[in-house]
Tab-separated table of C-alpha atoms in Angstrom:
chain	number	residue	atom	x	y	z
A	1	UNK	CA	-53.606	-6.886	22.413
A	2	UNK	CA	-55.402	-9.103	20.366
A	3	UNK	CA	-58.575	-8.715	18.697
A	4	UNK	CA	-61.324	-10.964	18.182
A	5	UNK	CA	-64.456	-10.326	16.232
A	6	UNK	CA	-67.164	-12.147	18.086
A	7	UNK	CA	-70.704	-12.276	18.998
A	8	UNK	CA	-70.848	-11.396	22.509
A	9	UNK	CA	-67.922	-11.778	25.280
A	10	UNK	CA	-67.130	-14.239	27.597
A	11	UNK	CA	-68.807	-11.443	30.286
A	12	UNK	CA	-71.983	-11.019	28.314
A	13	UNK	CA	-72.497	-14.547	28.113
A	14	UNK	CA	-71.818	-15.351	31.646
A	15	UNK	CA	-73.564	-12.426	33.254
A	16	UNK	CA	-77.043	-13.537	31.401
A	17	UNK	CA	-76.204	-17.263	32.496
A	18	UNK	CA	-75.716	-16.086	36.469
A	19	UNK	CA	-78.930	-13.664	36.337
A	20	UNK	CA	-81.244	-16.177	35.794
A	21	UNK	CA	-83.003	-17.227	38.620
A	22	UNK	CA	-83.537	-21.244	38.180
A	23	UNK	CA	-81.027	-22.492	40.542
A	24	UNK	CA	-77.159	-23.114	40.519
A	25	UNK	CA	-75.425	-22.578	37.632
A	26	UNK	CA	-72.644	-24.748	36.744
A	27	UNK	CA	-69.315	-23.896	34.570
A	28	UNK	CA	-66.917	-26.580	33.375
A	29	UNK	CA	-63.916	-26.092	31.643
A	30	UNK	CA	-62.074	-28.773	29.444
A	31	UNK	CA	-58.781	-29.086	27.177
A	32	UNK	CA	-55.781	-31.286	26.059
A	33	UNK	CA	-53.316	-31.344	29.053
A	34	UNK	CA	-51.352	-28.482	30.449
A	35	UNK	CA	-53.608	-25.482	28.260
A	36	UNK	CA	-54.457	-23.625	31.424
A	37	UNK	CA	-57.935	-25.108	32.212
A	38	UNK	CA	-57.316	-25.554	36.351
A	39	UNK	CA	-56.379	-21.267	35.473
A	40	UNK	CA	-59.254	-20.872	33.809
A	41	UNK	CA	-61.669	-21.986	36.401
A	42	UNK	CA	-59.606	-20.828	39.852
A	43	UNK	CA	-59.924	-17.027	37.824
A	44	UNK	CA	-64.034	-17.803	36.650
A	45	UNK	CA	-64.298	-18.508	40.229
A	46	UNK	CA	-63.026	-15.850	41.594
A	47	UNK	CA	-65.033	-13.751	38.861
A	48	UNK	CA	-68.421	-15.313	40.347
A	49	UNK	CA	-67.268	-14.518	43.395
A	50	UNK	CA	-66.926	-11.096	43.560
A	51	UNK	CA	-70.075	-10.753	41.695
A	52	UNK	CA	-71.611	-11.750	45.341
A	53	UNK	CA	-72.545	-15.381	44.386
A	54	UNK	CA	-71.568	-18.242	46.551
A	55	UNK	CA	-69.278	-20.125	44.488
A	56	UNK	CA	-67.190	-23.084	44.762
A	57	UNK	CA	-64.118	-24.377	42.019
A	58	UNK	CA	-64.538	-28.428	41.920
A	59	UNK	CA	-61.589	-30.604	40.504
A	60	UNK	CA	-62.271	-33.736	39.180
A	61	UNK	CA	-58.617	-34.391	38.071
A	62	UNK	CA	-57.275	-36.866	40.012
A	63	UNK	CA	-53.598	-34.267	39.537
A	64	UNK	CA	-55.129	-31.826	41.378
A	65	UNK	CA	-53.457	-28.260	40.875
A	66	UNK	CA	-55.838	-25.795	42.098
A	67	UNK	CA	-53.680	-26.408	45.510
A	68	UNK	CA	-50.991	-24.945	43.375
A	69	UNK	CA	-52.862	-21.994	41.641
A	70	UNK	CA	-54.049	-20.340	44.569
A	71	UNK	CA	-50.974	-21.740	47.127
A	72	UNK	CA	-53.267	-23.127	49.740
A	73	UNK	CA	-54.269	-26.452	50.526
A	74	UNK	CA	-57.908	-28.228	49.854
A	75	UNK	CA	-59.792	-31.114	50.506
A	76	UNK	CA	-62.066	-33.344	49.929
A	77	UNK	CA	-64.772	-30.614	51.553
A	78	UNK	CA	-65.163	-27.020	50.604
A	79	UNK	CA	-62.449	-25.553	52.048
A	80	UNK	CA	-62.686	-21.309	51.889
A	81	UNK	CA	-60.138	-19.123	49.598
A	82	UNK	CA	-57.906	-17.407	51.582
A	83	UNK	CA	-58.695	-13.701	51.689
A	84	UNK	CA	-61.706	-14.257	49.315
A	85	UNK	CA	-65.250	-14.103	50.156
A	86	UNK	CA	-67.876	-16.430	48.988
A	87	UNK	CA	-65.335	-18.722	46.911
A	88	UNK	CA	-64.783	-22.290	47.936
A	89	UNK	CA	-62.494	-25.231	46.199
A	90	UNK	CA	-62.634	-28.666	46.891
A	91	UNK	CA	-60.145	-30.709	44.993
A	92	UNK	CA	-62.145	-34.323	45.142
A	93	UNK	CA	-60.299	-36.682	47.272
A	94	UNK	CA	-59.832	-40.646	44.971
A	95	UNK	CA	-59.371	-42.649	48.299
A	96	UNK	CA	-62.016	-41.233	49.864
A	97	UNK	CA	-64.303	-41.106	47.041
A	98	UNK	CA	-63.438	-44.601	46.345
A	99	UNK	CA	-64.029	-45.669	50.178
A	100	UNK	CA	-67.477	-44.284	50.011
A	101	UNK	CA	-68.226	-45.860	46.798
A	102	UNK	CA	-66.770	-49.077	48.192
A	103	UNK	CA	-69.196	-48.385	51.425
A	104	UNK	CA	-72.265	-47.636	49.093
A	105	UNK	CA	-71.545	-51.249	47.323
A	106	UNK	CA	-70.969	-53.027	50.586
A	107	UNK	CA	-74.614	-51.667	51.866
A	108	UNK	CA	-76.130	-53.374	48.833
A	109	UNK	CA	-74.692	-56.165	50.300
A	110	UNK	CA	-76.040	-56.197	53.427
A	111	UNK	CA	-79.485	-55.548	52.270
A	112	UNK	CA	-79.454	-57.938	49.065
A	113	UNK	CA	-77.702	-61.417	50.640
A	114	UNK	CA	-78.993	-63.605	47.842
A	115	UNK	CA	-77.217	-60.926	45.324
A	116	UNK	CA	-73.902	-60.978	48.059
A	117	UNK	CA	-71.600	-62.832	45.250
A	118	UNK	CA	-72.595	-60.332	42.514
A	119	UNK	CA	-71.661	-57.959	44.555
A	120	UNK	CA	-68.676	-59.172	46.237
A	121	UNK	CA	-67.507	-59.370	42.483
A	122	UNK	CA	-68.382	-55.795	41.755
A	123	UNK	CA	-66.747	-54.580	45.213
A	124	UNK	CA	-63.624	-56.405	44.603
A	125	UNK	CA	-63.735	-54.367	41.070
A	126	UNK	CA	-63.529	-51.355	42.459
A	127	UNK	CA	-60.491	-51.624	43.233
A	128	UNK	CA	-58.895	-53.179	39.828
A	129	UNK	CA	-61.206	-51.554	36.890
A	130	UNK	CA	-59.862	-48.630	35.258
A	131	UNK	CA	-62.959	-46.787	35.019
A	132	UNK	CA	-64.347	-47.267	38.769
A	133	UNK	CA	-61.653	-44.093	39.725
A	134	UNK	CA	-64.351	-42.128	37.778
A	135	UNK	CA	-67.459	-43.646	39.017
A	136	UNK	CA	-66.252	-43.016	42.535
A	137	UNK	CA	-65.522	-39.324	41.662
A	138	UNK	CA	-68.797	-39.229	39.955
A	139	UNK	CA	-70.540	-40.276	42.900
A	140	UNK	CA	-69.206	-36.727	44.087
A	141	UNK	CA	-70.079	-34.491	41.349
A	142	UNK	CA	-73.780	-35.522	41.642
A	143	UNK	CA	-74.160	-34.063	45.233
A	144	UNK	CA	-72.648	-31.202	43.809
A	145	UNK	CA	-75.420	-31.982	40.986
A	146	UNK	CA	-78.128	-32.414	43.742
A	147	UNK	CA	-77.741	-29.228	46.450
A	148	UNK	CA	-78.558	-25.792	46.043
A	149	UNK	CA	-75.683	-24.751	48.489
A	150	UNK	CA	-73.854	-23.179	46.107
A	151	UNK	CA	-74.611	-20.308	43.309
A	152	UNK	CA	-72.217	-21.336	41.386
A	153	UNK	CA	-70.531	-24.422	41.049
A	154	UNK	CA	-66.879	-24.367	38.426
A	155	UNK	CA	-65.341	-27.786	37.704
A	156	UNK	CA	-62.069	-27.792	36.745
A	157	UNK	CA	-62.038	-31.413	34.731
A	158	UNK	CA	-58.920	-34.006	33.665
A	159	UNK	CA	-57.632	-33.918	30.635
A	160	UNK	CA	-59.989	-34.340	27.352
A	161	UNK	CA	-60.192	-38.361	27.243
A	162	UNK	CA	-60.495	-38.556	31.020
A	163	UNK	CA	-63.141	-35.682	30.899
A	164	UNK	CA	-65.450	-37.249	28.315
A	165	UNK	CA	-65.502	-40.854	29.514
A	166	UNK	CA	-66.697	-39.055	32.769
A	167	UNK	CA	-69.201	-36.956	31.346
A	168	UNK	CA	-70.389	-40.433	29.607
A	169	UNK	CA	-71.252	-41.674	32.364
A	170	UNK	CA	-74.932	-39.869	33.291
A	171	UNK	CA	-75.800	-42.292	30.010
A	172	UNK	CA	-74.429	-45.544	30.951
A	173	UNK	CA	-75.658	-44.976	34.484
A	174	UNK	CA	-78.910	-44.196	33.724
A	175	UNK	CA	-79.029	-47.295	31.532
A	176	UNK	CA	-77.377	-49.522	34.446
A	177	UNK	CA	-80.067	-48.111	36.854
A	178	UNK	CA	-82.996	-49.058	34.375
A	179	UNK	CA	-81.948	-52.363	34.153
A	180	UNK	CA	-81.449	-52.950	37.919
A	181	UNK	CA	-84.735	-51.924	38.526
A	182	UNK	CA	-86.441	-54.049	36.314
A	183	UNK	CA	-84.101	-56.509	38.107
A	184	UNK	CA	-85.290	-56.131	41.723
A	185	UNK	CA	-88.708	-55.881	40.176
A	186	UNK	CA	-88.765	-59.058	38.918
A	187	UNK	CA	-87.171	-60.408	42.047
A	188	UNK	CA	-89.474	-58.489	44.574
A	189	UNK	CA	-92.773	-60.336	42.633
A	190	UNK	CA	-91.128	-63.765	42.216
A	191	UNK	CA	-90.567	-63.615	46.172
A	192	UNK	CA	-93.512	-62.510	47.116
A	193	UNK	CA	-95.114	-65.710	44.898
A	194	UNK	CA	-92.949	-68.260	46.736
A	195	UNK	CA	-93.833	-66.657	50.214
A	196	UNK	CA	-97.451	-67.449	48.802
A	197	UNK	CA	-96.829	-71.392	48.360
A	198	UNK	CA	-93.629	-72.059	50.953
A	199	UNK	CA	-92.288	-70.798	54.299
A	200	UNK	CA	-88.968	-68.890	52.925
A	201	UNK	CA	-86.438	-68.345	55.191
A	202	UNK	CA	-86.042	-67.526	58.548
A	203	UNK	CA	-86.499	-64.396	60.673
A	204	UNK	CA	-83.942	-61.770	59.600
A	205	UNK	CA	-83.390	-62.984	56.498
A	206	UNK	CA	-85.702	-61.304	54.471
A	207	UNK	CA	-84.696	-59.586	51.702
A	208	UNK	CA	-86.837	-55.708	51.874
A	209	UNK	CA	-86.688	-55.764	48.164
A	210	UNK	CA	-89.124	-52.686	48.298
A	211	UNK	CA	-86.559	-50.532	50.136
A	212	UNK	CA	-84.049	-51.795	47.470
A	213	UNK	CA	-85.977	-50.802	44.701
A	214	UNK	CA	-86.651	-47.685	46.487
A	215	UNK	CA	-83.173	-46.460	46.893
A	216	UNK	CA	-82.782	-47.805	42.947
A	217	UNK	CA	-85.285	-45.480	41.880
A	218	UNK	CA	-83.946	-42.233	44.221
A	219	UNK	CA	-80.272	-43.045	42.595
A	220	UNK	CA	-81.984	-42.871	38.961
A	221	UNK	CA	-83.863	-39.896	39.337
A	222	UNK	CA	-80.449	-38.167	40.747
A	223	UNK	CA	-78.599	-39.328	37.626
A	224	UNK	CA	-81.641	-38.359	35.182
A	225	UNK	CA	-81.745	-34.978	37.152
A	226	UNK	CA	-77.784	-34.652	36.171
A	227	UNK	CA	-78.557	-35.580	32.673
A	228	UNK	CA	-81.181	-32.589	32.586
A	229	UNK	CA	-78.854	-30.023	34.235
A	230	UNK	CA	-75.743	-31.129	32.024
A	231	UNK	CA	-77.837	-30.321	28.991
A	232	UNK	CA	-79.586	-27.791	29.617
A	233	UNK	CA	-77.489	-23.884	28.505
A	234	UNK	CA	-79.370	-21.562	30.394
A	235	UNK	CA	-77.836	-23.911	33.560
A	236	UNK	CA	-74.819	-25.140	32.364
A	237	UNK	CA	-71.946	-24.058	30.175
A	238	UNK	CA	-68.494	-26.039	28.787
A	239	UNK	CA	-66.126	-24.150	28.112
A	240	UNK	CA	-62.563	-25.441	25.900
A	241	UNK	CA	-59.138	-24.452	26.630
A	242	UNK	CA	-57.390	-23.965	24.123
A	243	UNK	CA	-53.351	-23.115	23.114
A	244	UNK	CA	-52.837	-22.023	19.481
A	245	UNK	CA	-51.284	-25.097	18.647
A	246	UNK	CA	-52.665	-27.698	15.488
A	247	UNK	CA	-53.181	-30.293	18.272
A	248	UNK	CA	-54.209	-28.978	20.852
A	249	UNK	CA	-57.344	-26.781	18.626
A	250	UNK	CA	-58.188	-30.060	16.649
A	251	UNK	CA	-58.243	-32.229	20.200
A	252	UNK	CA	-60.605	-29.606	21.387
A	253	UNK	CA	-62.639	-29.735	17.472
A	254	UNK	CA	-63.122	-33.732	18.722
A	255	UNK	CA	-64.098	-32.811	22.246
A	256	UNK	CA	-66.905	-30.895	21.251
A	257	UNK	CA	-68.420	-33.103	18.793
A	258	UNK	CA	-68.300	-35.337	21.451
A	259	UNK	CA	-70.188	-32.842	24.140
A	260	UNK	CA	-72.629	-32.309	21.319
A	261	UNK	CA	-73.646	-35.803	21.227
A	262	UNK	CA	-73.638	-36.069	25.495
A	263	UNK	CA	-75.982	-32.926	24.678
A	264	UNK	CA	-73.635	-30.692	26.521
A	265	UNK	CA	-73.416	-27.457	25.629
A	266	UNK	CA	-70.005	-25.677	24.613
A	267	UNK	CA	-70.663	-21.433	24.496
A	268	UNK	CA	-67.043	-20.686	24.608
A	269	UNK	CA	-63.124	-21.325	23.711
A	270	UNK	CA	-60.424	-19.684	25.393
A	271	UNK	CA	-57.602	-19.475	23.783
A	272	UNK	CA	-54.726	-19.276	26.401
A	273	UNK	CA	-50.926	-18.297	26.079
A	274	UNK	CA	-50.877	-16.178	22.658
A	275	UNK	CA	-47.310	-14.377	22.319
A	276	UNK	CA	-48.198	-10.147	22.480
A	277	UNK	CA	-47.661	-8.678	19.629
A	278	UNK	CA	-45.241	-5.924	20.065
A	279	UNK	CA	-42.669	-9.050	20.597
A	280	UNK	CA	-38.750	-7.958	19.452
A	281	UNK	CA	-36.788	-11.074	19.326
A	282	UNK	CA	-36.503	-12.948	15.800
A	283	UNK	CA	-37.715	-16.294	18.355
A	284	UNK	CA	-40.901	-14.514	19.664
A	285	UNK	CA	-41.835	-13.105	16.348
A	286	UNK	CA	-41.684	-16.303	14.517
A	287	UNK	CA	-43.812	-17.990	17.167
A	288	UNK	CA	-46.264	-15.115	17.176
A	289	UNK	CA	-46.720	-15.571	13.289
A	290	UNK	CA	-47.272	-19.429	13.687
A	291	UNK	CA	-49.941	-18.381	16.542
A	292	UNK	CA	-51.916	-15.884	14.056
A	293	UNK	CA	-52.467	-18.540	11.520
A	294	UNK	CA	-54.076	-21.069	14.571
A	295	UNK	CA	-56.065	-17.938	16.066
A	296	UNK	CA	-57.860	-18.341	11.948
A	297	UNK	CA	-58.247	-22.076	12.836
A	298	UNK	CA	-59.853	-21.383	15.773
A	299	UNK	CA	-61.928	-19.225	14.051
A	300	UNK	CA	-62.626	-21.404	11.149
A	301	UNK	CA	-63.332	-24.645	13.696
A	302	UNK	CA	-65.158	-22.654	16.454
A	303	UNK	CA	-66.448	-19.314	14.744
A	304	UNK	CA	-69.684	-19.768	16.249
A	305	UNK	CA	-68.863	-19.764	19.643
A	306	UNK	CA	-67.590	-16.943	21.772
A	307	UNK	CA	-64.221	-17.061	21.426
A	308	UNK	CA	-62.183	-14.925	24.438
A	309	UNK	CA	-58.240	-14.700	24.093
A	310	UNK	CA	-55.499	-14.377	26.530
A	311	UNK	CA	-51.535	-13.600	26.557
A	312	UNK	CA	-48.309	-15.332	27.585
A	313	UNK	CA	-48.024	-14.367	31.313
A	314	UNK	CA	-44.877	-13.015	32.022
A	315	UNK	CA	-45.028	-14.349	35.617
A	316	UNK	CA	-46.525	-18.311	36.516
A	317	UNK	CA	-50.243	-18.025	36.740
A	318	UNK	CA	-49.842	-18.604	40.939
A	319	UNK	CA	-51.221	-16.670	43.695
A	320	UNK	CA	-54.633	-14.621	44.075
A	321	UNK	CA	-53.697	-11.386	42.891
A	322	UNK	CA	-52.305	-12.982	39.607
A	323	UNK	CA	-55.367	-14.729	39.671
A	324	UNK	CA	-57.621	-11.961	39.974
A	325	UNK	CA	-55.827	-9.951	37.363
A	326	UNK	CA	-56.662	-13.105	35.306
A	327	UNK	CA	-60.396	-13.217	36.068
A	328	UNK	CA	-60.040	-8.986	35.418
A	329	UNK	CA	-58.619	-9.812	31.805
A	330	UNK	CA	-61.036	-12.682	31.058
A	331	UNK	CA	-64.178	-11.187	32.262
A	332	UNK	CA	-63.478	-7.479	31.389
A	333	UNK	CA	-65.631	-4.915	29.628
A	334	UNK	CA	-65.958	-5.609	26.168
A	335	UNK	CA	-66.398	-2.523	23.604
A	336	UNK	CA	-69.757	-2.039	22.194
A	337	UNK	CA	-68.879	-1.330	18.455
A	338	UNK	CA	-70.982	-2.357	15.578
A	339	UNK	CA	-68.779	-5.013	15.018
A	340	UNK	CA	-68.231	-5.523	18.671
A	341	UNK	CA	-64.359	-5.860	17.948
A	342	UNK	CA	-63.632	-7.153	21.658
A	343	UNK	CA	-60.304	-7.240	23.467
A	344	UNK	CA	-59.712	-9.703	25.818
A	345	UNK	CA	-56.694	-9.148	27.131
């Protein structure tokens, strides 16, 4: 076992996060490629789970693999865990997230005719700009943002650049949705001074600029409301997957310095796959003693943080009862020592 000298646990910190009664919680976990993050959430949810909170696991990787983790197939809708109670995954659908974006544009249309090229332009964008994928997706994580169905909502996010250009959005958004209002503003009072002076077009023409603006102002107080939650620690908590690997610990150094400036905040790091110690082959051992100087890294780049580690599997991390014996290890009783030595499987 390996042992970490840390402030609190992962449990400690996550049992005073779910016992506080000001609405969902949310948990998102983040990481360079293939370090265990879609594990790390499928096991947190099953943790909240048990606990007797409503909980759903959320991918916003468009490679979904929590299909794979628990062997059971999901949608674009919470779809239940197989022989779990309370716990929910919905591994967000990009066609159909994209089609309702694409549907939300095409409304604009419809109601805004004199804006119908702009937005023709933006609609045929959808489809073509790199980003859009996101905004689409997006689109999804603020219902999940914006409804108190669920306790507990875990998002199991893309890899780090994908994650953070997401997360970036609430900002850009927010400044889009400013500007668009002062737009239609602008618009709505210029029209209403040429009604004054001229007839201006016919019956059923009409732009209702005031619904427009309306529905602006709704969208921008969901994003600001996103911004809030995102930000605020007794709500919302990023955690960083981590392997003890140079690249993989410095990606993750980047990541939160990043998250710091969204205003996201990062309690935790897991650090997944470490080799046990009791290893025998001359291989293992050598890898194990590479390991125990990145476990000091991770200590010297995340030391105030709670940092939780976990061994190699010996089996694929695949199926529920692996999965709970995950959640077991990750969320199990720490020792309550002076120097709160904790094991963490």
């Amino acid at each position: 076992m390996v042992l970490s000298k840390i402030k609190e646990s992962l449990k400690g910190i996550t049992t005073k996060k779910l016992e506080k009664e000001n609405g969902t919680k949310y948990i998102m976990f983040g990481g360079k490629g293939g370090v265990g993050k879609t594990t790390m959430s499928a096991a947190t949810g099953i943790y909240c789970a048990e606990q007797g909170l409503k909980t759903v696991v959320v991918s916003t990787d468009p490679a979904h693999s929590l299909k794979d983790s628990f062997e059971q197939s999901f949608g674009h809708e919470p779809t239940k865990v197989n022989g779990m109670e309370n716990l929910y995954v919905v591994e967000i659908d990009p066609e159909v997230a994209m089609s309702e974006y694409k549907e939300k544009l095409k409304s604009q249309m419809d109601e805004n005719p004199m804006m119908g090229g702009m937005l023709e332009d933006q609609l045929e964008m959808a489809s073509l700009s790199p980003g859009t994928d996101e905004s689409a997706a997006f689109d999804v994580f603020l219902k999940y943002m914006d409804s108190n169905e669920f306790d507990v909502v875990v998002f199991d996010t893309a890899p780090t650049g994908h994650t953070l250009r997401f997360l970036g959005l609430p900002e850009i958004m927010d400044k889009y949705m400013t500007k668009m209002i002062k737009f239609k503003k602008q618009m709505s009072g210029f029209m209403n001074m040429m009604k004054k002076v001229m007839p201006f077009g016919g019956k059923g023409e009409e732009v209702d600029y005031d619904k427009a603006l309306e529905e602006m102002e709704t969208m921008k107080a969901k994003v600001t409301k996103a911004r809030g939650i995102l930000a605020n620690p007794e709500r919302t908590a990023f955690r960083l997957v981590v392997i003890p690997e140079e690249m993989s610990i410095l990606e993750s150094e980047r990541a939160m310095e990043a998250l710091n400036k969204f205003k996201i905040p990062v309690d935790s790091v897991v650090v997944n796959q470490i080799i046990p110690e009791d290893v025998e082959c001359d291989f293992c051992r050598a890898r194990r003693s590479l390991q125990e100087k990145r476990l000091e890294l991770v200590k010297e780049k995340f030391g105030d943080k709670v940092i939780a580690n976990l061994e190699l599997l010996r089996t694929e991390a695949k199926g529920l009862d692996v999965l709970k014996d995950i959640a077991h290890k990750l969320y199990g009783e720490a020792k309550s020592e002076e120097e709160k030595e904790v094991i963490v499987a």
